[in-house]
């Protein structure tokens, strides 16, 4: 709760049109934003090839995520 209270006002999404879709208001007003939104939702974006591990300490121990990417735009099974 403390972190939420100390969060500054304003937008909190990254400003990165290659990864973050534009706001809904812009998609409804601008053809460029609509194209970017459509491209991101249908094709996704390229994730760099590699591996990452991130962990955080939780109340029941360590919670960790290990992610491996082959550089594709969608997950493979």
C-alpha positions as a Python dict, from the first residue, in 0.01 Angstrom:
ca = {
    (1, 'X'): (0, 0, 0),
    (2, 'X'): (290, 238, 72),
    (3, 'X'): (425, 202, -281),
    (4, 'X'): (84, 280, -428),
    (5, 'X'): (49, 590, -212),
    (6, 'X'): (395, 716, -318),
    (7, 'X'): (340, 653, -688),
    (8, 'X'): (349, 989, -872),
    (9, 'X'): (42, 1101, -1065),
    (10, 'X'): (31, 1063, -1441),
    (11, 'X'): (62, 787, -1697),
    (12, 'X'): (248, 476, -1586),
    (13, 'X'): (280, 281, -1913),
    (14, 'X'): (608, 287, -2100),
    (15, 'X'): (620, 516, -2401),
    (16, 'X'): (737, 255, -2649),
    (17, 'X'): (511, 220, -2955),
    (18, 'X'): (691, -98, -3066),
    (19, 'X'): (579, -281, -2750),
    (20, 'X'): (294, -89, -2579),
    (21, 'X'): (-33, -34, -2768),
    (22, 'X'): (-153, 325, -2801),
    (23, 'X'): (-431, 453, -2572),
    (24, 'X'): (-785, 361, -2676),
    (25, 'X'): (-874, 726, -2744),
    (26, 'X'): (-596, 754, -3003),
    (27, 'X'): (-691, 425, -3169),
    (28, 'X'): (-1042, 560, -3225),
    (29, 'X'): (-917, 892, -3368),
    (30, 'X'): (-599, 815, -3563),
    (31, 'X'): (-545, 567, -3847),
    (32, 'X'): (-174, 543, -3757),
    (33, 'X'): (-260, 439, -3401),
    (34, 'X'): (-513, 188, -3533),
    (35, 'X'): (-248, 31, -3757),
    (36, 'X'): (3, 11, -3469),
    (37, 'X'): (-261, -145, -3243),
    (38, 'X'): (-361, -398, -3509),
    (39, 'X'): (1, -492, -3579),
    (40, 'X'): (81, -544, -3209),
    (41, 'X'): (-232, -749, -3142),
    (42, 'X'): (-201, -976, -3449),
    (43, 'X'): (175, -1019, -3491),
    (44, 'X'): (318, -923, -3153),
    (45, 'X'): (676, -803, -3117),
    (46, 'X'): (1015, -971, -3132),
    (47, 'X'): (1159, -1066, -2796),
    (48, 'X'): (1539, -1090, -2794),
    (49, 'X'): (1681, -1444, -2794),
    (50, 'X'): (1812, -1544, -2453),
    (51, 'X'): (1728, -1640, -2097),
    (52, 'X'): (1623, -1443, -1790),
    (53, 'X'): (1554, -1525, -1426),
    (54, 'X'): (1393, -1289, -1180),
    (55, 'X'): (1289, -1358, -824),
    (56, 'X'): (1126, -1179, -536),
    (57, 'X'): (1093, -1270, -174),
    (58, 'X'): (732, -1341, -83),
    (59, 'X'): (560, -1435, 242),
    (60, 'X'): (589, -1807, 159),
    (61, 'X'): (946, -1802, 30),
    (62, 'X'): (1109, -1709, -296),
    (63, 'X'): (892, -1668, -605),
    (64, 'X'): (1094, -1691, -925),
    (65, 'X'): (1036, -1688, -1298),
    (66, 'X'): (1274, -1840, -1554),
    (67, 'X'): (1202, -1734, -1911),
    (68, 'X'): (1369, -1861, -2228),
    (69, 'X'): (1318, -1687, -2563),
    (70, 'X'): (1399, -1819, -2909),
    (71, 'X'): (1345, -1475, -3066),
    (72, 'X'): (997, -1548, -3202),
    (73, 'X'): (693, -1323, -3171),
    (74, 'X'): (473, -1582, -3000),
    (75, 'X'): (516, -1856, -2739),
    (76, 'X'): (586, -2208, -2856),
    (77, 'X'): (501, -2527, -2675),
}
